[in-house]
DNA sequence: CACGCAATTGCAAAACTGTGCAATTCTTTG
DNA sequence: CAAAGAATTGCACAGTTTTGCAATTGCGTG
């Protein structure tokens, strides 16, 4: 392992005939270096293949430039698109993303957060699960920023980015009614994520306000297969629903496939379906599912700009929460429009 | 920015009433510490919330534990599943993944690799694009390992993991023939990736060996939309193909959707279709596309175990190349079976 | 030419860890 | 109880960077 180490500023300094400091200053924007020495340093660095050591730099400045992304099921379309957006914006802001996988097990997020602390990440962005409160407090106490995306939590300190899941779900009820639907159903997974539950409750509440009951069914993980199972359960009821809101586009895809191929139901003629997330597949012509768009770019922008801003000191900004809208994307899985 | 820094080993040592070395040794597996001092140190560390600083550790050991993943279009199903697999296996091996986005622009991969050098990554895994040769040489010279996945390159030094794209594509010809197809076509993107071209050439060559001509069409990026366009081009030919091999499952999905919904062609009765990658959507009942499975777990395992092994010194292992099989996954987009 | 001012440069300290080496303590055996 | 051997502990250094402070250089002006 102990290979000959990377080339250091010392070596560059010697080759350029200047001091270490000059090398450092050359690569520090805004530092005072004469054009002549800068030229010599850059030249020597080029020849030797010198790159500033960000480990040492982070040690010195107490600012590593690393942002830790904590996420489970990253192979899923919505998650991966969010990872892509965040990673890109971090890069544009001169930072770099560290990726940590979590699974459903309990201590998993805690372990991930500990990893973030070990590498002295400037911030952690949590896309899945919730860490223990004492651990988040530790992060904050040590000056590490925290961003919680779609995690309902009222701690002070972290930036909390949330969607108007409930409100969006509510708007869908009127859309279903306008399409002439009366027997509403909600197809959810058993994950119990805050956003999933908000969609469910928002939908049920809005329906109730209109004097309608909603059949709620929950099954398995949040994915395509669960959608199929949910279809089998909901479409074999004696009072078969004529409108189903699926908690997720993946669920919606599974639901629609089962409805069409197994029950020979025509969508949207006999059954209206809606989803959430606006994943790429929702736009595929086999599905064309009406859905709510996750504003991934906006989410990423909010997170990254907050990380870049210096309002950690500002006590007013300590309790920062952002609520974004999920716009309805109208496609042909609901009648009318 | 200059918050009160994280708690250091020094503080733990003072609280535990031992020397800083004792703290270090407590967290170094295999070091000599008495059970008594270990207890005191662990206790103090627990109370103070101490975590070893991996930046300083990496500086000292010349081994950061960081592995850089360089990848473009990470929102795509195949890419994201590979990222998931690699990230997970790296974690299991005690390392951590750094994620760098690249776009199509030319210097993009070089920039990413420079970032890997700055953070003194132990290794870089390149999933997309090819860096400049001088830069890979610089990486290797500095003891950074390099893994190229599905990049055809014959440099010595990096581990090269490749699929038998051409051979797999060849096997497909006989499957098409057995289904009674005679007018073969290949639907490719314009990306020109080594693996995509290998599939194309392997398919064309095997067909030629059977005395059959293949209509090759290329268009746009490697995605669903391109599949639709390719369908419009291939299915309006005077001699309409009765078997199409799509370079990617995403292309296949777009192709099938256009074929069915736009041209009212029945699959597999009037047209056989195959894809590549075995993404999750390929198994969805709207597609059920016969395809070749990317062995993502095996790829990840090969990469990570090689990174863990100490055969960098071994000159015989310097030139290490792995070739994996892509197994045919039979579904109902091809007749018979 | 001498002087003052601005710009540049170098020294040294600080950040945090792992580890070789010597010194100390503990255990065991005669 | 003495002594040898083993285990443990502490000191000090190395590794790479940034930056405050002091010293030096360069330049314009009286």
mmCIF file of N, CA and C in Angstrom, chain B residues 36-134:
data_model
loop_
_atom_site.group_PDB
_atom_site.id
_atom_site.type_symbol
_atom_site.label_atom_id
_atom_site.label_comp_id
_atom_site.label_asym_id
_atom_site.label_seq_id
_atom_site.Cartn_x
_atom_site.Cartn_y
_atom_site.Cartn_z
ATOM 1 N N UNK B 36 -8.104 -2.464 30.076
ATOM 2 C CA UNK B 36 -8.479 -1.372 30.957
ATOM 3 C C UNK B 36 -8.455 -0.012 30.244
ATOM 4 N N UNK B 37 -7.339 0.299 29.601
ATOM 5 C CA UNK B 37 -7.257 1.583 28.901
ATOM 6 C C UNK B 37 -8.240 1.630 27.741
ATOM 7 N N UNK B 38 -8.386 0.513 27.059
ATOM 8 C CA UNK B 38 -9.356 0.471 25.963
ATOM 9 C C UNK B 38 -10.729 0.891 26.473
ATOM 10 N N UNK B 39 -11.109 0.329 27.617
ATOM 11 C CA UNK B 39 -12.415 0.660 28.179
ATOM 12 C C UNK B 39 -12.521 2.159 28.442
ATOM 13 N N UNK B 40 -11.510 2.685 29.091
ATOM 14 C CA UNK B 40 -11.537 4.114 29.408
ATOM 15 C C UNK B 40 -11.631 4.970 28.142
ATOM 16 N N UNK B 41 -10.864 4.583 27.140
ATOM 17 C CA UNK B 41 -10.855 5.360 25.897
ATOM 18 C C UNK B 41 -12.209 5.290 25.202
ATOM 19 N N UNK B 42 -12.725 4.069 25.086
ATOM 20 C CA UNK B 42 -14.011 3.900 24.403
ATOM 21 C C UNK B 42 -15.091 4.712 25.107
ATOM 22 N N UNK B 43 -15.047 4.674 26.431
ATOM 23 C CA UNK B 43 -16.035 5.405 27.207
ATOM 24 C C UNK B 43 -15.946 6.911 26.926
ATOM 25 N N UNK B 44 -14.732 7.428 27.026
ATOM 26 C CA UNK B 44 -14.531 8.854 26.786
ATOM 27 C C UNK B 44 -14.939 9.228 25.367
ATOM 28 N N UNK B 45 -14.585 8.375 24.420
ATOM 29 C CA UNK B 45 -14.933 8.647 23.019
ATOM 30 C C UNK B 45 -16.444 8.689 22.848
ATOM 31 N N UNK B 46 -17.101 7.771 23.512
ATOM 32 C CA UNK B 46 -18.564 7.711 23.436
ATOM 33 C C UNK B 46 -19.181 9.007 23.955
ATOM 34 N N UNK B 47 -18.706 9.421 25.103
ATOM 35 C CA UNK B 47 -19.255 10.620 25.730
ATOM 36 C C UNK B 47 -19.033 11.858 24.859
ATOM 37 N N UNK B 48 -17.821 11.974 24.332
ATOM 38 C CA UNK B 48 -17.483 13.165 23.559
ATOM 39 C C UNK B 48 -17.968 13.098 22.113
ATOM 40 N N UNK B 49 -18.353 11.904 21.677
ATOM 41 C CA UNK B 49 -18.771 11.754 20.285
ATOM 42 C C UNK B 49 -17.596 11.787 19.333
ATOM 43 N N UNK B 50 -16.538 11.115 19.721
ATOM 44 C CA UNK B 50 -15.324 11.117 18.897
ATOM 45 C C UNK B 50 -15.434 10.153 17.719
ATOM 46 N N UNK B 51 -14.980 10.607 16.569
ATOM 47 C CA UNK B 51 -14.857 9.740 15.398
ATOM 48 C C UNK B 51 -13.507 10.010 14.771
ATOM 49 N N UNK B 52 -12.799 8.944 14.450
ATOM 50 C CA UNK B 52 -11.480 9.092 13.840
ATOM 51 C C UNK B 52 -11.580 9.962 12.596
ATOM 52 N N UNK B 53 -10.677 10.867 12.446
ATOM 53 C CA UNK B 53 -10.641 11.756 11.295
ATOM 54 C C UNK B 53 -9.978 11.040 10.112
ATOM 55 N N UNK B 54 -10.816 10.650 9.155
ATOM 56 C CA UNK B 54 -10.286 9.883 8.029
ATOM 57 C C UNK B 54 -9.466 10.722 7.074
ATOM 58 N N UNK B 55 -9.602 12.030 7.143
ATOM 59 C CA UNK B 55 -8.759 12.875 6.305
ATOM 60 C C UNK B 55 -7.318 12.775 6.787
ATOM 61 N N UNK B 56 -7.143 12.975 8.085
ATOM 62 C CA UNK B 56 -5.794 12.881 8.665
ATOM 63 C C UNK B 56 -5.260 11.457 8.538
ATOM 64 N N UNK B 57 -6.153 10.508 8.766
ATOM 65 C CA UNK B 57 -5.762 9.112 8.652
ATOM 66 C C UNK B 57 -5.244 8.806 7.245
ATOM 67 N N UNK B 58 -5.988 9.286 6.252
ATOM 68 C CA UNK B 58 -5.580 9.062 4.877
ATOM 69 C C UNK B 58 -4.259 9.741 4.575
ATOM 70 N N UNK B 59 -4.062 10.886 5.160
ATOM 71 C CA UNK B 59 -2.822 11.630 4.960
ATOM 72 C C UNK B 59 -1.638 10.826 5.494
ATOM 73 N N UNK B 60 -1.835 10.278 6.661
ATOM 74 C CA UNK B 60 -0.794 9.507 7.335
ATOM 75 C C UNK B 60 -0.489 8.201 6.600
ATOM 76 N N UNK B 61 -1.543 7.416 6.368
ATOM 77 C CA UNK B 61 -1.364 6.078 5.810
ATOM 78 C C UNK B 61 -1.159 6.079 4.308
ATOM 79 N N UNK B 62 -1.383 7.233 3.703
ATOM 80 C CA UNK B 62 -1.325 7.305 2.257
ATOM 81 C C UNK B 62 -2.352 6.351 1.635
ATOM 82 N N UNK B 63 -3.495 6.281 2.259
ATOM 83 C CA UNK B 63 -4.561 5.377 1.801
ATOM 84 C C UNK B 63 -5.871 5.923 2.352
ATOM 85 N N UNK B 64 -6.632 6.559 1.464
ATOM 86 C CA UNK B 64 -7.791 7.315 1.936
ATOM 87 C C UNK B 64 -9.040 6.472 2.159
ATOM 88 N N UNK B 65 -9.124 5.331 1.498
ATOM 89 C CA UNK B 65 -10.339 4.539 1.580
ATOM 90 C C UNK B 65 -11.411 5.017 0.624
ATOM 91 N N UNK B 66 -11.091 6.038 -0.148
ATOM 92 C CA UNK B 66 -12.037 6.597 -1.102
ATOM 93 C C UNK B 66 -11.862 5.952 -2.468
ATOM 94 N N UNK B 67 -12.975 5.591 -3.066
ATOM 95 C CA UNK B 67 -12.955 5.098 -4.442
ATOM 96 C C UNK B 67 -13.874 5.975 -5.276
ATOM 97 N N UNK B 68 -13.341 6.461 -6.379
ATOM 98 C CA UNK B 68 -14.079 7.427 -7.178
ATOM 99 C C UNK B 68 -14.829 6.744 -8.315
ATOM 100 N N UNK B 69 -16.129 6.984 -8.377
ATOM 101 C CA UNK B 69 -16.949 6.420 -9.457
ATOM 102 C C UNK B 69 -17.214 7.501 -10.495
ATOM 103 N N UNK B 70 -16.747 7.261 -11.696
ATOM 104 C CA UNK B 70 -16.894 8.254 -12.749
ATOM 105 C C UNK B 70 -17.910 7.751 -13.760
ATOM 106 N N UNK B 71 -18.991 8.487 -13.906
ATOM 107 C CA UNK B 71 -20.109 7.940 -14.677
ATOM 108 C C UNK B 71 -20.970 9.061 -15.259
ATOM 109 N N UNK B 72 -21.493 8.813 -16.434
ATOM 110 C CA UNK B 72 -22.417 9.767 -17.040
ATOM 111 C C UNK B 72 -23.807 9.151 -17.104
ATOM 112 N N UNK B 73 -24.797 9.977 -17.240
ATOM 113 C CA UNK B 73 -26.189 9.523 -17.341
ATOM 114 C C UNK B 73 -26.540 8.549 -16.231
ATOM 115 N N UNK B 74 -26.268 8.982 -14.998
ATOM 116 C CA UNK B 74 -26.449 8.051 -13.888
ATOM 117 C C UNK B 74 -27.921 7.860 -13.515
ATOM 118 N N UNK B 75 -28.806 8.592 -14.173
ATOM 119 C CA UNK B 75 -30.215 8.395 -13.886
ATOM 120 C C UNK B 75 -30.822 7.228 -14.631
ATOM 121 N N UNK B 76 -30.047 6.671 -15.523
ATOM 122 C CA UNK B 76 -30.504 5.577 -16.384
ATOM 123 C C UNK B 76 -30.567 4.251 -15.617
ATOM 124 N N UNK B 77 -31.535 3.391 -15.929
ATOM 125 C CA UNK B 77 -31.730 2.192 -15.099
ATOM 126 C C UNK B 77 -30.483 1.314 -14.957
ATOM 127 N N UNK B 78 -29.833 1.008 -16.061
ATOM 128 C CA UNK B 78 -28.673 0.132 -15.975
ATOM 129 C C UNK B 78 -27.553 0.775 -15.172
ATOM 130 N N UNK B 79 -27.280 2.029 -15.461
ATOM 131 C CA UNK B 79 -26.212 2.727 -14.749
ATOM 132 C C UNK B 79 -26.487 2.800 -13.254
ATOM 133 N N UNK B 80 -27.698 3.149 -12.909
ATOM 134 C CA UNK B 80 -27.989 3.325 -11.489
ATOM 135 C C UNK B 80 -27.926 1.989 -10.749
ATOM 136 N N UNK B 81 -28.299 0.915 -11.412
ATOM 137 C CA UNK B 81 -28.215 -0.369 -10.718
ATOM 138 C C UNK B 81 -26.756 -0.787 -10.535
ATOM 139 N N UNK B 82 -25.920 -0.425 -11.495
ATOM 140 C CA UNK B 82 -24.497 -0.736 -11.356
ATOM 141 C C UNK B 82 -23.873 0.106 -10.243
ATOM 142 N N UNK B 83 -24.244 1.373 -10.204
ATOM 143 C CA UNK B 83 -23.747 2.244 -9.136
ATOM 144 C C UNK B 83 -24.147 1.683 -7.776
ATOM 145 N N UNK B 84 -25.400 1.245 -7.692
ATOM 146 C CA UNK B 84 -25.874 0.680 -6.428
ATOM 147 C C UNK B 84 -25.028 -0.513 -6.013
ATOM 148 N N UNK B 85 -24.814 -1.425 -6.943
ATOM 149 C CA UNK B 85 -24.069 -2.639 -6.633
ATOM 150 C C UNK B 85 -22.637 -2.324 -6.199
ATOM 151 N N UNK B 86 -21.985 -1.467 -6.959
ATOM 152 C CA UNK B 86 -20.594 -1.129 -6.640
ATOM 153 C C UNK B 86 -20.505 -0.411 -5.292
ATOM 154 N N UNK B 87 -21.366 0.554 -5.094
ATOM 155 C CA UNK B 87 -21.345 1.306 -3.836
ATOM 156 C C UNK B 87 -21.526 0.374 -2.644
ATOM 157 N N UNK B 88 -22.477 -0.531 -2.760
ATOM 158 C CA UNK B 88 -22.737 -1.453 -1.660
ATOM 159 C C UNK B 88 -21.530 -2.335 -1.375
ATOM 160 N N UNK B 89 -20.951 -2.876 -2.426
ATOM 161 C CA UNK B 89 -19.821 -3.777 -2.209
ATOM 162 C C UNK B 89 -18.612 -3.027 -1.674
ATOM 163 N N UNK B 90 -18.429 -1.799 -2.098
ATOM 164 C CA UNK B 90 -17.341 -0.999 -1.547
ATOM 165 C C UNK B 90 -17.540 -0.806 -0.051
ATOM 166 N N UNK B 91 -18.768 -0.490 0.327
ATOM 167 C CA UNK B 91 -19.045 -0.320 1.752
ATOM 168 C C UNK B 91 -18.743 -1.595 2.520
ATOM 169 N N UNK B 92 -19.173 -2.721 1.972
ATOM 170 C CA UNK B 92 -18.924 -3.995 2.652
ATOM 171 C C UNK B 92 -17.427 -4.257 2.809
ATOM 172 N N UNK B 93 -16.642 -3.691 1.892
ATOM 173 C CA UNK B 93 -15.195 -3.899 1.955
ATOM 174 C C UNK B 93 -14.518 -2.803 2.779
ATOM 175 N N UNK B 94 -15.307 -1.953 3.413
ATOM 176 C CA UNK B 94 -14.731 -0.925 4.269
ATOM 177 C C UNK B 94 -14.263 0.308 3.534
ATOM 178 N N UNK B 95 -14.637 0.434 2.279
ATOM 179 C CA UNK B 95 -14.274 1.635 1.526
ATOM 180 C C UNK B 95 -15.507 2.494 1.301
ATOM 181 N N UNK B 96 -15.310 3.624 0.642
ATOM 182 C CA UNK B 96 -16.458 4.502 0.417
ATOM 183 C C UNK B 96 -16.406 5.092 -0.984
ATOM 184 N N UNK B 97 -17.583 5.300 -1.550
ATOM 185 C CA UNK B 97 -17.676 5.738 -2.943
ATOM 186 C C UNK B 97 -17.834 7.239 -3.053
ATOM 187 N N UNK B 98 -17.077 7.811 -3.973
ATOM 188 C CA UNK B 98 -17.226 9.210 -4.324
ATOM 189 C C UNK B 98 -17.803 9.226 -5.730
ATOM 190 N N UNK B 99 -18.800 10.081 -5.944
ATOM 191 C CA UNK B 99 -19.518 10.020 -7.208
ATOM 192 C C UNK B 99 -19.238 11.264 -8.035
ATOM 193 N N UNK B 100 -18.812 11.054 -9.270
ATOM 194 C CA UNK B 100 -18.556 12.192 -10.142
ATOM 195 C C UNK B 100 -19.322 12.034 -11.444
ATOM 196 N N UNK B 101 -20.090 13.032 -11.746
ATOM 197 C CA UNK B 101 -20.878 13.091 -12.957
ATOM 198 C C UNK B 101 -20.027 13.561 -14.122
ATOM 199 N N UNK B 102 -20.133 12.904 -15.249
ATOM 200 C CA UNK B 102 -19.507 13.465 -16.448
ATOM 201 C C UNK B 102 -20.576 13.652 -17.503
ATOM 202 N N UNK B 103 -20.341 14.610 -18.380
ATOM 203 C CA UNK B 103 -21.263 14.744 -19.497
ATOM 204 C C UNK B 103 -20.527 14.344 -20.758
ATOM 205 N N UNK B 104 -21.142 14.603 -21.862
ATOM 206 C CA UNK B 104 -20.557 14.165 -23.133
ATOM 207 C C UNK B 104 -19.337 14.979 -23.527
ATOM 208 N N UNK B 105 -19.156 16.145 -22.901
ATOM 209 C CA UNK B 105 -18.067 17.006 -23.358
ATOM 210 C C UNK B 105 -16.722 16.327 -23.166
ATOM 211 N N UNK B 106 -15.746 16.788 -23.911
ATOM 212 C CA UNK B 106 -14.518 16.017 -24.074
ATOM 213 C C UNK B 106 -13.655 15.928 -22.824
ATOM 214 N N UNK B 107 -13.368 17.059 -22.215
ATOM 215 C CA UNK B 107 -12.462 17.028 -21.075
ATOM 216 C C UNK B 107 -13.126 16.563 -19.798
ATOM 217 N N UNK B 108 -14.371 16.193 -19.898
ATOM 218 C CA UNK B 108 -15.173 15.896 -18.725
ATOM 219 C C UNK B 108 -14.600 14.767 -17.861
ATOM 220 N N UNK B 109 -14.205 13.696 -18.494
ATOM 221 C CA UNK B 109 -13.650 12.570 -17.742
ATOM 222 C C UNK B 109 -12.305 12.944 -17.136
ATOM 223 N N UNK B 110 -11.519 13.703 -17.875
ATOM 224 C CA UNK B 110 -10.235 14.159 -17.349
ATOM 225 C C UNK B 110 -10.436 14.976 -16.084
ATOM 226 N N UNK B 111 -11.405 15.856 -16.131
ATOM 227 C CA UNK B 111 -11.700 16.680 -14.960
ATOM 228 C C UNK B 111 -12.071 15.810 -13.765
ATOM 229 N N UNK B 112 -12.875 14.803 -14.042
ATOM 230 C CA UNK B 112 -13.309 13.901 -12.980
ATOM 231 C C UNK B 112 -12.109 13.180 -12.373
ATOM 232 N N UNK B 113 -11.218 12.729 -13.230
ATOM 233 C CA UNK B 113 -10.056 11.995 -12.754
ATOM 234 C C UNK B 113 -9.141 12.898 -11.929
ATOM 235 N N UNK B 114 -9.053 14.147 -12.327
ATOM 236 C CA UNK B 114 -8.262 15.089 -11.539
ATOM 237 C C UNK B 114 -8.864 15.252 -10.155
ATOM 238 N N UNK B 115 -10.175 15.279 -10.102
ATOM 239 C CA UNK B 115 -10.841 15.371 -8.814
ATOM 240 C C UNK B 115 -10.470 14.153 -7.950
ATOM 241 N N UNK B 116 -10.446 12.996 -8.572
ATOM 242 C CA UNK B 116 -10.077 11.771 -7.855
ATOM 243 C C UNK B 116 -8.662 11.881 -7.303
ATOM 244 N N UNK B 117 -7.775 12.475 -8.071
ATOM 245 C CA UNK B 117 -6.397 12.628 -7.612
ATOM 246 C C UNK B 117 -6.330 13.600 -6.440
ATOM 247 N N UNK B 118 -7.074 14.704 -6.552
ATOM 248 C CA UNK B 118 -7.045 15.697 -5.487
ATOM 249 C C UNK B 118 -7.462 15.088 -4.161
ATOM 250 N N UNK B 119 -8.463 14.244 -4.199
ATOM 251 C CA UNK B 119 -8.917 13.630 -2.953
ATOM 252 C C UNK B 119 -8.137 12.358 -2.637
ATOM 253 N N UNK B 120 -7.097 12.105 -3.368
ATOM 254 C CA UNK B 120 -6.208 10.978 -3.109
ATOM 255 C C UNK B 120 -6.985 9.670 -3.028
ATOM 256 N N UNK B 121 -7.931 9.518 -3.939
ATOM 257 C CA UNK B 121 -8.704 8.277 -3.993
ATOM 258 C C UNK B 121 -7.774 7.092 -4.203
ATOM 259 N N UNK B 122 -8.068 5.987 -3.535
ATOM 260 C CA UNK B 122 -7.262 4.780 -3.712
ATOM 261 C C UNK B 122 -7.447 4.204 -5.107
ATOM 262 N N UNK B 123 -8.599 4.489 -5.683
ATOM 263 C CA UNK B 123 -8.895 3.933 -6.998
ATOM 264 C C UNK B 123 -9.972 4.755 -7.681
ATOM 265 N N UNK B 124 -10.023 4.619 -9.005
ATOM 266 C CA UNK B 124 -11.110 5.216 -9.770
ATOM 267 C C UNK B 124 -11.750 4.139 -10.620
ATOM 268 N N UNK B 125 -13.050 4.128 -10.642
ATOM 269 C CA UNK B 125 -13.773 3.179 -11.481
ATOM 270 C C UNK B 125 -14.497 3.974 -12.552
ATOM 271 N N UNK B 126 -14.152 3.710 -13.792
ATOM 272 C CA UNK B 126 -14.696 4.496 -14.886
ATOM 273 C C UNK B 126 -15.779 3.712 -15.606
ATOM 274 N N UNK B 127 -16.993 4.236 -15.568
ATOM 275 C CA UNK B 127 -18.120 3.557 -16.199
ATOM 276 C C UNK B 127 -18.479 4.191 -17.533
ATOM 277 N N UNK B 128 -17.994 5.403 -17.763
ATOM 278 C CA UNK B 128 -18.362 6.098 -18.996
ATOM 279 C C UNK B 128 -17.183 6.884 -19.519
ATOM 280 N N UNK B 129 -17.081 6.948 -20.832
ATOM 281 C CA UNK B 129 -16.046 7.756 -21.449
ATOM 282 C C UNK B 129 -14.648 7.188 -21.263
ATOM 283 N N UNK B 130 -13.691 7.860 -21.869
ATOM 284 C CA UNK B 130 -12.299 7.435 -21.708
ATOM 285 C C UNK B 130 -11.442 8.655 -21.423
ATOM 286 N N UNK B 131 -10.623 8.575 -20.376
ATOM 287 C CA UNK B 131 -9.742 9.700 -20.064
ATOM 288 C C UNK B 131 -8.530 9.701 -20.980
ATOM 289 N N UNK B 132 -7.856 10.824 -20.996
ATOM 290 C CA UNK B 132 -6.624 10.943 -21.753
ATOM 291 C C UNK B 132 -5.584 9.977 -21.198
ATOM 292 N N UNK B 133 -4.806 9.402 -22.105
ATOM 293 C CA UNK B 133 -3.853 8.375 -21.691
ATOM 294 C C UNK B 133 -2.818 8.904 -20.699
ATOM 295 N N UNK B 134 -2.380 10.137 -20.906
ATOM 296 C CA UNK B 134 -1.359 10.698 -20.008
ATOM 297 C C UNK B 134 -1.910 10.786 -18.581
#
